mmCIF file with all atom_site columns, C-alpha atoms and ligand atoms in Angstrom:
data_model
loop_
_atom_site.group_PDB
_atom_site.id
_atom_site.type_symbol
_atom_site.label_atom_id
_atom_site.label_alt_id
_atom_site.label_comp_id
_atom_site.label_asym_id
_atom_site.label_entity_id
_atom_site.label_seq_id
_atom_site.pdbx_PDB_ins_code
_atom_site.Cartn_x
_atom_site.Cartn_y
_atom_site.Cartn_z
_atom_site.occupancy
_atom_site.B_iso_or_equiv
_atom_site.pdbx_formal_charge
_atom_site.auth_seq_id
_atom_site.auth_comp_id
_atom_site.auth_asym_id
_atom_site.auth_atom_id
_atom_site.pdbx_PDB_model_num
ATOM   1  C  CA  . UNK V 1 1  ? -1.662  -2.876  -25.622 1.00 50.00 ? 1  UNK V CA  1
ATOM   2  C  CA  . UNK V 1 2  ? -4.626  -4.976  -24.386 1.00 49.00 ? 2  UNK V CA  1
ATOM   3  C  CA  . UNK V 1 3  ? -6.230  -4.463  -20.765 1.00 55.00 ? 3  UNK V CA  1
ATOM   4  C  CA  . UNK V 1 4  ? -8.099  -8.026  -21.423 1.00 56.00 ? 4  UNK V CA  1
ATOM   5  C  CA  . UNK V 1 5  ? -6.498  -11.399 -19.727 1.00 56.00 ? 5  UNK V CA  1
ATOM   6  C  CA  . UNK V 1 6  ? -8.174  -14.892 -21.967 1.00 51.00 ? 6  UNK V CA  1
ATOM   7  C  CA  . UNK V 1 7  ? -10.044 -16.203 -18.886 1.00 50.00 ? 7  UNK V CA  1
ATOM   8  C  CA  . UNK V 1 8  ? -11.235 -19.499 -20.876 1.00 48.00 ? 8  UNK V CA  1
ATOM   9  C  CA  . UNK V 1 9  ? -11.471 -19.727 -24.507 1.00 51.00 ? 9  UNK V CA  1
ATOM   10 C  CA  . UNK V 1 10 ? -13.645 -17.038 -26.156 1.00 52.00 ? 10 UNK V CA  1
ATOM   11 C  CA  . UNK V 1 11 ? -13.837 -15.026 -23.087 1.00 54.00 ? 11 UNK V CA  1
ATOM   12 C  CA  . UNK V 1 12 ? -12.390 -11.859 -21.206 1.00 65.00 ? 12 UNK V CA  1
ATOM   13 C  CA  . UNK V 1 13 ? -11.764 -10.333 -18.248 1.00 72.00 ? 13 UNK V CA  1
ATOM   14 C  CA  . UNK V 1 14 ? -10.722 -6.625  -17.436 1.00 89.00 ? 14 UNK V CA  1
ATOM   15 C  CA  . UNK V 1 15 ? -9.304  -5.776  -14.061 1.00 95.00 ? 15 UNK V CA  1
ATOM   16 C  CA  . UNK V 1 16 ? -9.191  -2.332  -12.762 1.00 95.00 ? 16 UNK V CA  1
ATOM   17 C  CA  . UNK V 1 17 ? -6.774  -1.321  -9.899  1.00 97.00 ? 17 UNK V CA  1
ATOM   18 C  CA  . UNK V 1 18 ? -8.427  1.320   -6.570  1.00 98.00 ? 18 UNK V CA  1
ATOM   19 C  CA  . UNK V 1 19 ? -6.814  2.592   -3.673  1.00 98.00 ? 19 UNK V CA  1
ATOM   20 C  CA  . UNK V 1 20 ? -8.824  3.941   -0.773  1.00 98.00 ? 20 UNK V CA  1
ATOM   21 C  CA  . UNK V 1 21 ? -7.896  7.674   -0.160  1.00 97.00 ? 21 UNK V CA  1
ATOM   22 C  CA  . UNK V 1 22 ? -9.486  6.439   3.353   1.00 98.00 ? 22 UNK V CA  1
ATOM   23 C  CA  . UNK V 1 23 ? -7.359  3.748   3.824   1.00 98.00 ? 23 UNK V CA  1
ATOM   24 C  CA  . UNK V 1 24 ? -4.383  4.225   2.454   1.00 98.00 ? 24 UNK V CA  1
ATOM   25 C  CA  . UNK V 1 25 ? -1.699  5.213   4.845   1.00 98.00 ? 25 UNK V CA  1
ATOM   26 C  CA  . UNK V 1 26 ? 0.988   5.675   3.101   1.00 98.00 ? 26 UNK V CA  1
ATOM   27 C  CA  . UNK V 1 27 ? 2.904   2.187   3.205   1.00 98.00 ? 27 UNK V CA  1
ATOM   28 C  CA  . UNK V 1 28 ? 4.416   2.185   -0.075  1.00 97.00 ? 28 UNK V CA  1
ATOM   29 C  CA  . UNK V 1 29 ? 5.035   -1.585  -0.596  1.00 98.00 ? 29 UNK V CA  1
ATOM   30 C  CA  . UNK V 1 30 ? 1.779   -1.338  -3.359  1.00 98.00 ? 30 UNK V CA  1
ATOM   31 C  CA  . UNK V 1 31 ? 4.238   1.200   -5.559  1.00 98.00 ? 31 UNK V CA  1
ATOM   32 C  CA  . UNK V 1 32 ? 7.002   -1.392  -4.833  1.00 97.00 ? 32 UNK V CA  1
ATOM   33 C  CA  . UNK V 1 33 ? 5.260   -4.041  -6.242  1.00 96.00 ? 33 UNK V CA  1
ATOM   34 C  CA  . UNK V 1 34 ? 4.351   -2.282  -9.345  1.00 96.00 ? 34 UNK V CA  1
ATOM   35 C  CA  . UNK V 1 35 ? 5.232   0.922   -10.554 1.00 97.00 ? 35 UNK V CA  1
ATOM   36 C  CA  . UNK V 1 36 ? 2.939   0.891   -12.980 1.00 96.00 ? 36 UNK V CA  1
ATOM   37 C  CA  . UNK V 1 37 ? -0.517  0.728   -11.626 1.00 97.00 ? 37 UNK V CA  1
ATOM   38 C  CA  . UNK V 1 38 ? 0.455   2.998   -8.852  1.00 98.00 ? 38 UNK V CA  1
ATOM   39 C  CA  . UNK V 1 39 ? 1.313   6.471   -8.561  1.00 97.00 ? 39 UNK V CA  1
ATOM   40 C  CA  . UNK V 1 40 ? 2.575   8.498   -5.518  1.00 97.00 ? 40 UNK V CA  1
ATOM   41 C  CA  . UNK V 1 41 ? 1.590   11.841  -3.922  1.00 97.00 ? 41 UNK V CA  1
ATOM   42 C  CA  . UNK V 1 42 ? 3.488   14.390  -2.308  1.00 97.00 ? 42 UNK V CA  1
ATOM   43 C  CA  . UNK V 1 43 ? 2.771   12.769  1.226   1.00 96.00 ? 43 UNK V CA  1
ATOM   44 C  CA  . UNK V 1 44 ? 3.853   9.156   -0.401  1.00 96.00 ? 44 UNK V CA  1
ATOM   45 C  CA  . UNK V 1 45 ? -0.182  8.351   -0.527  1.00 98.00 ? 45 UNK V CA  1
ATOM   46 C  CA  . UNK V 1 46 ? -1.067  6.012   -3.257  1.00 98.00 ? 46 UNK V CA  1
ATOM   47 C  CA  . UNK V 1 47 ? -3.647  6.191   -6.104  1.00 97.00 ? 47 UNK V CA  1
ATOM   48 C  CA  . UNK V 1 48 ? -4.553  3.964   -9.093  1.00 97.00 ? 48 UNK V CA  1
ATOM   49 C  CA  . UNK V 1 49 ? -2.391  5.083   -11.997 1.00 96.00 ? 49 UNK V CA  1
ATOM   50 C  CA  . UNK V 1 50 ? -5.161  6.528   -15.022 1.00 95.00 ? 50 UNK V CA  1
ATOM   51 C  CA  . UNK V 1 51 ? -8.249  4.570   -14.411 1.00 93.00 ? 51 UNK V CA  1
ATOM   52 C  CA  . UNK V 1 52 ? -6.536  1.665   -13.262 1.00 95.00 ? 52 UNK V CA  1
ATOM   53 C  CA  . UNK V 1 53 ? -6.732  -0.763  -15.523 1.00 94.00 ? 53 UNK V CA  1
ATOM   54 C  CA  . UNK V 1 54 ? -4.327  -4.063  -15.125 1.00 94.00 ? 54 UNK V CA  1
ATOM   55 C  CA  . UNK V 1 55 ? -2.771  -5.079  -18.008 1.00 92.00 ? 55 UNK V CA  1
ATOM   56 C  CA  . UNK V 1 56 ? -2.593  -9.001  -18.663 1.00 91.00 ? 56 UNK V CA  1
ATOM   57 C  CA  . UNK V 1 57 ? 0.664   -9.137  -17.579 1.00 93.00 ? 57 UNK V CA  1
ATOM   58 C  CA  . UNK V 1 58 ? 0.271   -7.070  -14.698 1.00 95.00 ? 58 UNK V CA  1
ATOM   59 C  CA  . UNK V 1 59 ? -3.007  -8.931  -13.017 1.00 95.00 ? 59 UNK V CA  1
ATOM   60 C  CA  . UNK V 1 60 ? -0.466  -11.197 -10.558 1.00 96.00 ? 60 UNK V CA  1
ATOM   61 C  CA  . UNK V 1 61 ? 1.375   -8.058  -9.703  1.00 97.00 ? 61 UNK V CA  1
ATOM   62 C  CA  . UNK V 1 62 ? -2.203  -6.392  -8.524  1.00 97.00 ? 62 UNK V CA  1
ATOM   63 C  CA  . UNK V 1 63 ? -3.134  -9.473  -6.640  1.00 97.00 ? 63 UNK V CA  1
ATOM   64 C  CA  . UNK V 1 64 ? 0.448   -9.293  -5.261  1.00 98.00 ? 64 UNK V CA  1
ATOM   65 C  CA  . UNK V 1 65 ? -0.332  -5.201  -4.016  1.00 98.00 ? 65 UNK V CA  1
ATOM   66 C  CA  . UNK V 1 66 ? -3.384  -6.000  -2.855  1.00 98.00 ? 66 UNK V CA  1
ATOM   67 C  CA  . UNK V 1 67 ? -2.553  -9.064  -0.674  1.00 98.00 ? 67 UNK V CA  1
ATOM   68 C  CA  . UNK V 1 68 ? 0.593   -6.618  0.519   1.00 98.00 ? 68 UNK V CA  1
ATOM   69 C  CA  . UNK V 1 69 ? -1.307  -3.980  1.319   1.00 98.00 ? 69 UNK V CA  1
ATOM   70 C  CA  . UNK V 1 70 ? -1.307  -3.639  5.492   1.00 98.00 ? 70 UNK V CA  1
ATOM   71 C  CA  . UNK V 1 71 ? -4.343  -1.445  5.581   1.00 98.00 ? 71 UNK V CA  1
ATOM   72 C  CA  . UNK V 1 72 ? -6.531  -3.617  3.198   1.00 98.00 ? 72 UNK V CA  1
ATOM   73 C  CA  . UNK V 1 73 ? -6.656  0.120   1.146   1.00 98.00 ? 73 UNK V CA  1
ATOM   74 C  CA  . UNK V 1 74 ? -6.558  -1.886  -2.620  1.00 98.00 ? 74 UNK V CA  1
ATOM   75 C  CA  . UNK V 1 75 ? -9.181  -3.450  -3.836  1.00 97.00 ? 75 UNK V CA  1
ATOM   76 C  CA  . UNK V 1 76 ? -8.789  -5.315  -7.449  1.00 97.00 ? 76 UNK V CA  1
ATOM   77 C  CA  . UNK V 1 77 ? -12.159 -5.239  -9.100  1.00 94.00 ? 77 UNK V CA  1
ATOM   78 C  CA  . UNK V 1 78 ? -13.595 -7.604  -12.235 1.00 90.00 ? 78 UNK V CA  1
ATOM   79 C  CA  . UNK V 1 79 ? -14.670 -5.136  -14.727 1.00 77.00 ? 79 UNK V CA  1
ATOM   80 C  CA  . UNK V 1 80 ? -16.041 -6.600  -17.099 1.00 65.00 ? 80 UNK V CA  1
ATOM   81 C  CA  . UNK V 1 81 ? -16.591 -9.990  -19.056 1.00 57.00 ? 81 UNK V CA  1
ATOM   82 C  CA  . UNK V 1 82 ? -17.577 -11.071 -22.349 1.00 41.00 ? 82 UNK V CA  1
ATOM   83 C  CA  . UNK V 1 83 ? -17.589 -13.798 -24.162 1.00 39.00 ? 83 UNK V CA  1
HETATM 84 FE FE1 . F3S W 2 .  ? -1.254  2.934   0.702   1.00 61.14 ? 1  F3S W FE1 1
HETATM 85 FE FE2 . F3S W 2 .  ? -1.322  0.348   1.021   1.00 61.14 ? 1  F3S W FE2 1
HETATM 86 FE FE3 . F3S W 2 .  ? 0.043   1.337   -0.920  1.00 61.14 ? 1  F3S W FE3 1
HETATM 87 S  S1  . F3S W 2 .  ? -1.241  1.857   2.635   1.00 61.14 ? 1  F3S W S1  1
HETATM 88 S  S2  . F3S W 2 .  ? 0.739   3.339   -0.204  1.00 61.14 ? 1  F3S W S2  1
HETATM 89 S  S3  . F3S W 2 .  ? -2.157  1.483   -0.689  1.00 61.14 ? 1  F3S W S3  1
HETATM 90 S  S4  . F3S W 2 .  ? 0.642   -0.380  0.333   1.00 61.14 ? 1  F3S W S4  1
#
């Protein structure tokens, strides 16, 4: 399975998925969203499933957790690019 989404031609991106322990309060609409990049505690707190890497066909699912997010607690970060 590749982590890398073609961002022109000849060149990659990897995303990688964080939740702020700080932050995070619990709101459960991130796990909602996507399953898959997030994993719940024992107090329904969130954290990055693995290291958090976004799959290609995840990456609009991320940007949908992180713009549903109420306490701003995801960030979605660019990796890294080659080309
Ligand atoms: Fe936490 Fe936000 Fe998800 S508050 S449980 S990271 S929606």
């Amino acid at each position: 399975m590749t982590e890398r989404q073609p961002l022109i031609q000849g060149a990659f991106v990897t995303f990688r998925v964080h939740v702020n322990p700080d932050k995070c309060q619990g709101h459960n609409r991130c796990y909602s969203v996507s399953p898959e990049l997030f994993d719940l505690d024992e107090l329904g707190m969130s954290n990055e499933v693995g290291e958090g890497l976004v799959p290609a066909n995840l990456v609009g699912a991320a940007r949908l957790a992180v713009a549903n997010c109420p306490e701003h607690a995801i960030s979605l970060i660019q990796a890294e690019g080659e080309s």
